[in-house]
Amino acid sequence: MSRPAKVPRELSFEPFSGSRAVAAGLLTWRMLDGPAWRRLFRDVYVHADSYDPDDHRMWCIAATLRLPRGAAVYGLSAAYLWGVDLLPRRAGSRPTPVHVALPKTARPEPHERVSYVYRALERQDITTFTGVPLTTEVRTAFDLGRSLPRAEALGALDALLRHRATTREKLTAYVDAHPGRRKIKQLRELLMLAEPLSESPMESRLRLLPHDAGLPKPTPQYEVRTPAPGSTGSVGSASGGKFLARVDLAYPQWRIAIEYEGDHHRERATFRRDVHRFNALRAAGWLALRFTADDVLRRSEQLVRTVRQAIAERAD
């Protein structure tokens, strides 16, 4: 019975260059052909126990082992490495490739797990995080705010600000220093609308619809409370009395709450909490408008009409 191959500790967990490992005397080419190792790219391997075809970080590390100088992980992949997961997940679709920005002189080897774009990145646009060259937090936000479709771009900016990957002030300064770039007008507009309190991409999309329709700006993540003891204020103050509910979006002046109902609201425990929340809101004189992904994505005009009608009725 043969013994399992001894695995060098420094090669146990992350992708590595096969030629460098062989040159360092850690492995032989014959060993790399064995079942203990998985080949990811030409001359790039990972230990079989650490291989996960859906591990985006693993593929990012592997891709950068073959990048030329001046290249960097970019866009959605850079955001992922900064802790902001915006990767699309659609049933039956292929895994998202690693997004990489290249200097114009580079001629990469094509691979289905890597998507290349040519970008003239400045030296200060690239940093290193856990050994991986990637765009800085502010440059990542700058790129996503311009390259993604408008609603997705707003969701990306909301998420990057929420996770403190960058700040509005830093991004504004970067935008001001790079006028005339492609789709900079979209980024400037969305930067004014970006809201770190927004908790999901769909909530960002929902918030954009009243804005585009010319309706008043709703307050995100609003806490509905009873009036403070001795107060003459009405129910709905964001400070003071007993907490009743926190709603995705609110028009406090009209006691209108707007909620996005994701799939997690179908879970039994969440459903029970929602029943209690909405009963409490109703008892306090609030109107709760609840919308699903279909409403946001496919029936947006009807959604806007519903909100507009509610404002008209409550403003009378």
Tab-separated table of C-alpha atoms in Angstrom:
chain	number	residue	atom	x	y	z
A	1	MET	CA	0.000	0.000	0.000
A	2	SER	CA	1.546	3.299	-1.114
A	3	ARG	CA	1.869	6.227	1.240
A	4	PRO	CA	0.073	9.486	0.390
A	5	ALA	CA	2.387	12.132	-1.017
A	6	LYS	CA	3.839	14.522	1.539
A	7	VAL	CA	2.466	18.009	0.941
A	8	PRO	CA	4.782	20.980	1.625
A	9	ARG	CA	3.070	23.253	4.132
A	10	GLU	CA	3.571	26.379	1.996
A	11	LEU	CA	1.684	24.717	-0.883
A	12	SER	CA	-1.202	23.264	1.117
A	13	PHE	CA	-3.843	25.960	0.885
A	14	GLU	CA	-3.458	28.421	-1.998
A	15	PRO	CA	-2.591	28.286	-5.709
A	16	PHE	CA	1.066	28.405	-6.645
A	17	SER	CA	3.410	28.443	-9.615
A	18	GLY	CA	4.447	24.922	-10.504
A	19	SER	CA	7.761	25.972	-12.039
A	20	ARG	CA	8.697	27.987	-8.958
A	21	ALA	CA	7.805	25.104	-6.649
A	22	VAL	CA	9.932	22.740	-8.713
A	23	ALA	CA	12.829	25.225	-8.828
A	24	ALA	CA	12.650	25.545	-5.032
A	25	GLY	CA	12.879	21.785	-4.658
A	26	LEU	CA	9.444	21.506	-3.048
A	27	LEU	CA	7.976	19.255	-5.752
A	28	THR	CA	8.821	17.516	-8.995
A	29	TRP	CA	6.927	17.714	-12.258
A	30	ARG	CA	6.056	14.038	-11.864
A	31	MET	CA	4.511	14.765	-8.464
A	32	LEU	CA	2.447	17.603	-9.960
A	33	ASP	CA	0.972	15.120	-12.444
A	34	GLY	CA	-0.365	13.055	-9.542
A	35	PRO	CA	-3.827	13.140	-7.936
A	36	ALA	CA	-2.709	15.352	-5.027
A	37	TRP	CA	-2.726	18.476	-7.240
A	38	ARG	CA	-5.209	20.277	-9.482
A	39	ARG	CA	-4.063	22.302	-12.475
A	40	LEU	CA	-5.922	25.641	-12.715
A	41	PHE	CA	-3.963	27.411	-15.450
A	42	ARG	CA	-0.802	26.632	-17.315
A	43	ASP	CA	1.895	26.323	-14.624
A	44	VAL	CA	-0.608	27.149	-11.839
A	45	TYR	CA	-1.714	24.462	-9.388
A	46	VAL	CA	-3.541	24.019	-6.093
A	47	HIS	CA	-3.676	21.142	-3.649
A	48	ALA	CA	-6.631	18.863	-4.370
A	49	ASP	CA	-8.025	19.242	-0.841
A	50	SER	CA	-8.101	23.046	-1.255
A	51	TYR	CA	-9.710	22.996	-4.694
A	52	ASP	CA	-13.206	24.462	-4.892
A	53	PRO	CA	-14.494	25.317	-8.375
A	54	ASP	CA	-16.790	28.001	-6.904
A	55	ASP	CA	-14.130	29.692	-4.755
A	56	HIS	CA	-13.737	33.061	-6.467
A	57	ARG	CA	-10.841	34.068	-4.234
A	58	MET	CA	-8.925	30.938	-5.240
A	59	TRP	CA	-9.362	31.775	-8.925
A	60	CYS	CA	-8.310	35.402	-8.303
A	61	ILE	CA	-5.061	34.261	-6.686
A	62	ALA	CA	-4.445	31.718	-9.442
A	63	ALA	CA	-5.068	34.243	-12.237
A	64	THR	CA	-2.677	36.813	-10.792
A	65	LEU	CA	0.205	34.306	-10.795
A	66	ARG	CA	0.374	34.732	-14.576
A	67	LEU	CA	-0.301	38.453	-14.868
A	68	PRO	CA	2.199	40.881	-16.412
A	69	ARG	CA	3.463	43.945	-14.561
A	70	GLY	CA	0.812	46.686	-14.419
A	71	ALA	CA	-2.132	44.264	-14.431
A	72	ALA	CA	-4.542	43.905	-11.521
A	73	VAL	CA	-7.737	42.221	-10.384
A	74	TYR	CA	-10.489	44.671	-11.278
A	75	GLY	CA	-14.198	45.466	-11.002
A	76	LEU	CA	-16.491	42.898	-9.384
A	77	SER	CA	-13.556	40.641	-8.498
A	78	ALA	CA	-11.683	43.473	-6.776
A	79	ALA	CA	-14.835	44.345	-4.813
A	80	TYR	CA	-15.105	40.687	-3.764
A	81	LEU	CA	-11.551	40.700	-2.426
A	82	TRP	CA	-12.303	43.932	-0.538
A	83	GLY	CA	-15.149	42.083	1.209
A	84	VAL	CA	-18.070	43.246	-0.942
A	85	ASP	CA	-19.661	40.306	-2.752
A	86	LEU	CA	-21.502	41.593	-5.814
A	87	LEU	CA	-20.918	38.530	-7.982
A	88	PRO	CA	-24.029	37.523	-9.934
A	89	ARG	CA	-25.561	34.198	-8.988
A	90	ARG	CA	-28.055	32.801	-11.434
A	91	ALA	CA	-29.269	29.231	-11.389
A	92	GLY	CA	-27.605	27.193	-14.102
A	93	SER	CA	-25.151	29.922	-15.092
A	94	ARG	CA	-21.396	29.526	-15.256
A	95	PRO	CA	-19.320	30.837	-12.357
A	96	THR	CA	-18.305	34.472	-12.642
A	97	PRO	CA	-14.846	34.769	-14.226
A	98	VAL	CA	-12.061	36.722	-12.565
A	99	HIS	CA	-12.115	40.300	-13.869
A	100	VAL	CA	-8.640	41.533	-14.706
A	101	ALA	CA	-7.424	44.902	-16.009
A	102	LEU	CA	-4.389	44.741	-18.313
A	103	PRO	CA	-1.964	47.296	-19.754
A	104	LYS	CA	-2.483	47.827	-23.477
A	105	THR	CA	0.721	46.003	-24.409
A	106	ALA	CA	-0.279	42.743	-22.681
A	107	ARG	CA	-1.292	39.679	-24.687
A	108	PRO	CA	-2.782	37.222	-22.202
A	109	GLU	CA	-3.513	33.572	-22.742
A	110	PRO	CA	-7.316	33.237	-23.045
A	111	HIS	CA	-9.114	31.212	-20.379
A	112	GLU	CA	-12.817	30.770	-19.626
A	113	ARG	CA	-12.290	31.600	-15.957
A	114	VAL	CA	-10.742	35.028	-16.651
A	115	SER	CA	-12.282	38.105	-18.280
A	116	TYR	CA	-9.744	40.682	-19.497
A	117	VAL	CA	-10.182	44.404	-20.151
A	118	TYR	CA	-7.523	46.907	-21.164
A	119	ARG	CA	-7.250	49.825	-18.768
A	120	ALA	CA	-4.559	52.446	-18.327
A	121	LEU	CA	-4.310	52.155	-14.554
A	122	GLU	CA	-2.117	54.644	-12.753
A	123	ARG	CA	0.435	53.389	-10.270
A	124	GLN	CA	-1.619	54.687	-7.339
A	125	ASP	CA	-4.661	52.775	-8.646
A	126	ILE	CA	-3.076	49.401	-7.830
A	127	THR	CA	-2.327	47.966	-4.427
A	128	THR	CA	-1.585	44.527	-3.019
A	129	PHE	CA	-3.940	42.715	-0.674
A	130	THR	CA	-2.925	39.311	0.727
A	131	GLY	CA	-0.374	39.103	-2.059
A	132	VAL	CA	-2.837	39.809	-4.874
A	133	PRO	CA	-2.480	42.912	-7.080
A	134	LEU	CA	-5.860	44.603	-7.333
A	135	THR	CA	-7.384	48.026	-7.824
A	136	THR	CA	-7.629	50.194	-4.721
A	137	GLU	CA	-10.958	50.548	-2.953
A	138	VAL	CA	-11.629	53.976	-4.449
A	139	ARG	CA	-10.601	52.915	-7.957
A	140	THR	CA	-12.810	49.823	-7.669
A	141	ALA	CA	-15.803	52.016	-6.797
A	142	PHE	CA	-14.861	54.409	-9.612
A	143	ASP	CA	-14.851	51.559	-12.135
A	144	LEU	CA	-18.042	49.848	-10.985
A	145	GLY	CA	-19.959	53.122	-10.807
A	146	ARG	CA	-19.204	53.700	-14.488
A	147	SER	CA	-19.066	50.218	-16.016
A	148	LEU	CA	-22.207	48.615	-14.591
A	149	PRO	CA	-25.762	49.388	-15.722
A	150	ARG	CA	-27.176	52.288	-13.744
A	151	ALA	CA	-29.269	50.389	-11.174
A	152	GLU	CA	-26.539	47.799	-10.588
A	153	ALA	CA	-23.966	50.571	-10.283
A	154	LEU	CA	-25.996	52.257	-7.541
A	155	GLY	CA	-26.227	48.952	-5.678
A	156	ALA	CA	-22.458	48.530	-5.950
A	157	LEU	CA	-21.782	52.034	-4.620
A	158	ASP	CA	-24.231	51.522	-1.754
A	159	ALA	CA	-22.517	48.260	-0.807
A	160	LEU	CA	-18.975	49.663	-1.038
A	161	LEU	CA	-19.927	52.602	1.166
A	162	ARG	CA	-21.820	50.354	3.595
A	163	HIS	CA	-18.819	48.060	4.036
A	164	ARG	CA	-16.519	51.093	4.322
A	165	ALA	CA	-14.419	49.895	1.410
A	166	THR	CA	-14.194	53.593	0.564
A	167	THR	CA	-15.862	56.869	1.529
A	168	ARG	CA	-18.008	59.308	-0.380
A	169	GLU	CA	-15.387	62.023	0.171
A	170	LYS	CA	-12.528	59.941	-1.254
A	171	LEU	CA	-14.559	58.847	-4.247
A	172	THR	CA	-15.754	62.410	-4.934
A	173	ALA	CA	-12.163	63.640	-4.855
A	174	TYR	CA	-11.109	60.864	-7.251
A	175	VAL	CA	-13.956	61.683	-9.644
A	176	ASP	CA	-13.029	65.373	-9.586
A	177	ALA	CA	-9.424	64.454	-10.412
A	178	HIS	CA	-10.490	62.366	-13.433
A	179	PRO	CA	-12.989	64.448	-15.425
A	180	GLY	CA	-13.935	63.387	-18.909
A	181	ARG	CA	-13.698	59.644	-18.286
A	182	ARG	CA	-16.277	57.389	-19.917
A	183	LYS	CA	-19.700	57.484	-18.177
A	184	ILE	CA	-18.396	59.883	-15.540
A	185	LYS	CA	-21.763	61.671	-15.654
A	186	GLN	CA	-23.520	58.509	-14.458
A	187	LEU	CA	-21.050	58.104	-11.610
A	188	ARG	CA	-21.456	61.721	-10.477
A	189	GLU	CA	-25.243	61.348	-10.388
A	190	LEU	CA	-25.175	58.020	-8.546
A	191	LEU	CA	-22.606	59.254	-6.063
A	192	MET	CA	-25.134	61.880	-4.950
A	193	LEU	CA	-27.797	59.167	-4.577
A	194	ALA	CA	-25.600	56.513	-2.951
A	195	GLU	CA	-26.758	55.456	0.498
A	196	PRO	CA	-24.637	53.278	2.830
A	197	LEU	CA	-27.737	52.457	4.891
A	198	SER	CA	-29.182	50.508	1.960
A	199	GLU	CA	-28.934	46.811	2.836
A	200	SER	CA	-29.192	45.007	-0.507
A	201	PRO	CA	-28.887	45.576	-4.281
A	202	MET	CA	-32.654	45.132	-4.670
A	203	GLU	CA	-33.286	47.734	-2.001
A	204	SER	CA	-31.018	50.091	-3.960
A	205	ARG	CA	-33.051	49.439	-7.106
A	206	LEU	CA	-36.274	50.054	-5.197
A	207	ARG	CA	-34.946	53.374	-3.873
A	208	LEU	CA	-34.008	54.496	-7.378
A	209	LEU	CA	-37.546	54.126	-8.754
A	210	PRO	CA	-39.185	57.001	-6.783
A	211	HIS	CA	-36.196	59.198	-7.610
A	212	ASP	CA	-36.500	58.564	-11.349
A	213	ALA	CA	-40.236	59.201	-11.163
A	214	GLY	CA	-39.723	62.597	-9.532
A	215	LEU	CA	-41.224	61.570	-6.196
A	216	PRO	CA	-39.900	62.879	-2.868
A	217	LYS	CA	-36.801	61.154	-1.514
A	218	PRO	CA	-37.697	58.461	1.043
A	219	THR	CA	-35.689	57.960	4.235
A	220	PRO	CA	-33.784	54.646	4.280
A	221	GLN	CA	-33.797	52.249	7.240
A	222	TYR	CA	-36.198	54.381	9.245
A	223	GLU	CA	-37.040	53.433	12.839
A	224	VAL	CA	-40.701	53.875	13.729
A	225	ARG	CA	-41.239	54.628	17.427
A	226	THR	CA	-44.051	55.696	19.669
A	227	PRO	CA	-43.927	59.283	20.954
A	228	ALA	CA	-41.550	59.835	23.852
A	229	PRO	CA	-43.207	60.158	27.275
A	230	GLY	CA	-44.512	63.675	27.698
A	231	SER	CA	-44.038	64.404	24.006
A	232	THR	CA	-46.758	65.962	21.873
A	233	GLY	CA	-45.308	64.380	18.705
A	234	SER	CA	-47.119	61.746	16.695
A	235	VAL	CA	-46.161	58.122	16.276
A	236	GLY	CA	-43.314	57.793	13.817
A	237	SER	CA	-40.597	59.861	15.381
A	238	ALA	CA	-37.111	58.438	14.770
A	239	SER	CA	-36.223	59.072	18.405
A	240	GLY	CA	-37.881	58.933	21.757
A	241	GLY	CA	-40.449	56.272	22.604
A	242	LYS	CA	-40.850	52.546	22.187
A	243	PHE	CA	-39.380	50.930	19.074
A	244	LEU	CA	-42.055	49.514	16.761
A	245	ALA	CA	-40.273	48.610	13.538
A	246	ARG	CA	-37.441	49.482	11.205
A	247	VAL	CA	-38.542	49.812	7.599
A	248	ASP	CA	-36.515	49.783	4.373
A	249	LEU	CA	-37.798	53.143	3.142
A	250	ALA	CA	-40.158	55.629	4.720
A	251	TYR	CA	-42.032	58.859	4.201
A	252	PRO	CA	-42.389	59.748	7.899
A	253	GLN	CA	-44.407	62.885	7.189
A	254	TRP	CA	-47.145	60.707	5.657
A	255	ARG	CA	-46.545	57.552	7.698
A	256	ILE	CA	-45.811	55.485	4.599
A	257	ALA	CA	-43.416	52.551	4.819
A	258	ILE	CA	-41.974	50.865	1.718
A	259	GLU	CA	-40.594	47.358	2.132
A	260	TYR	CA	-38.734	45.020	-0.216
A	261	GLU	CA	-39.821	41.424	0.332
A	262	GLY	CA	-36.963	39.077	-0.597
A	263	ASP	CA	-37.136	35.292	-0.608
A	264	HIS	CA	-35.941	35.137	3.004
A	265	HIS	CA	-39.280	36.632	4.066
A	266	ARG	CA	-40.888	33.293	3.138
A	267	GLU	CA	-39.123	31.520	5.978
A	268	ARG	CA	-41.489	30.717	8.838
A	269	ALA	CA	-39.654	32.667	11.547
A	270	THR	CA	-39.224	35.723	9.324
A	271	PHE	CA	-42.852	35.528	8.216
A	272	ARG	CA	-44.035	35.546	11.842
A	273	ARG	CA	-41.859	38.558	12.683
A	274	ASP	CA	-43.184	40.357	9.611
A	275	VAL	CA	-46.795	39.766	10.689
A	276	HIS	CA	-46.020	41.295	14.085
A	277	ARG	CA	-44.169	44.251	12.522
A	278	PHE	CA	-46.867	45.113	10.040
A	279	ASN	CA	-49.633	44.797	12.623
A	280	ALA	CA	-47.686	47.185	14.867
A	281	LEU	CA	-47.240	49.634	11.992
A	282	ARG	CA	-50.917	49.492	11.097
A	283	ALA	CA	-51.943	50.061	14.713
A	284	ALA	CA	-49.673	53.124	14.760
A	285	GLY	CA	-51.389	54.558	11.692
A	286	TRP	CA	-48.748	53.613	9.139
A	287	LEU	CA	-49.422	52.353	5.606
A	288	ALA	CA	-46.957	49.589	4.644
A	289	LEU	CA	-46.369	49.037	0.930
A	290	ARG	CA	-44.677	45.706	0.249
A	291	PHE	CA	-42.971	44.912	-3.057
A	292	THR	CA	-41.237	41.842	-4.495
A	293	ALA	CA	-38.450	41.413	-7.035
A	294	ASP	CA	-41.049	41.062	-9.788
A	295	ASP	CA	-42.527	44.424	-8.792
A	296	VAL	CA	-39.123	46.116	-8.877
A	297	LEU	CA	-37.800	44.497	-12.052
A	298	ARG	CA	-40.901	43.898	-14.169
A	299	ARG	CA	-43.709	46.074	-12.823
A	300	SER	CA	-41.832	49.211	-11.896
A	301	GLU	CA	-44.412	51.563	-13.446
A	302	GLN	CA	-47.191	50.011	-11.368
A	303	LEU	CA	-44.963	50.208	-8.290
A	304	VAL	CA	-44.404	53.923	-8.831
A	305	ARG	CA	-48.140	54.505	-9.361
A	306	THR	CA	-48.870	52.738	-6.081
A	307	VAL	CA	-46.398	54.900	-4.170
A	308	ARG	CA	-47.595	58.079	-5.883
A	309	GLN	CA	-51.227	57.277	-5.057
A	310	ALA	CA	-50.376	56.566	-1.430
A	311	ILE	CA	-48.602	59.925	-1.107
A	312	ALA	CA	-51.541	61.732	-2.733
A	313	GLU	CA	-54.035	60.105	-0.386
A	314	ARG	CA	-52.002	60.717	2.742
A	315	ALA	CA	-51.021	64.272	1.833
A	316	ASP	CA	-54.655	65.418	1.595
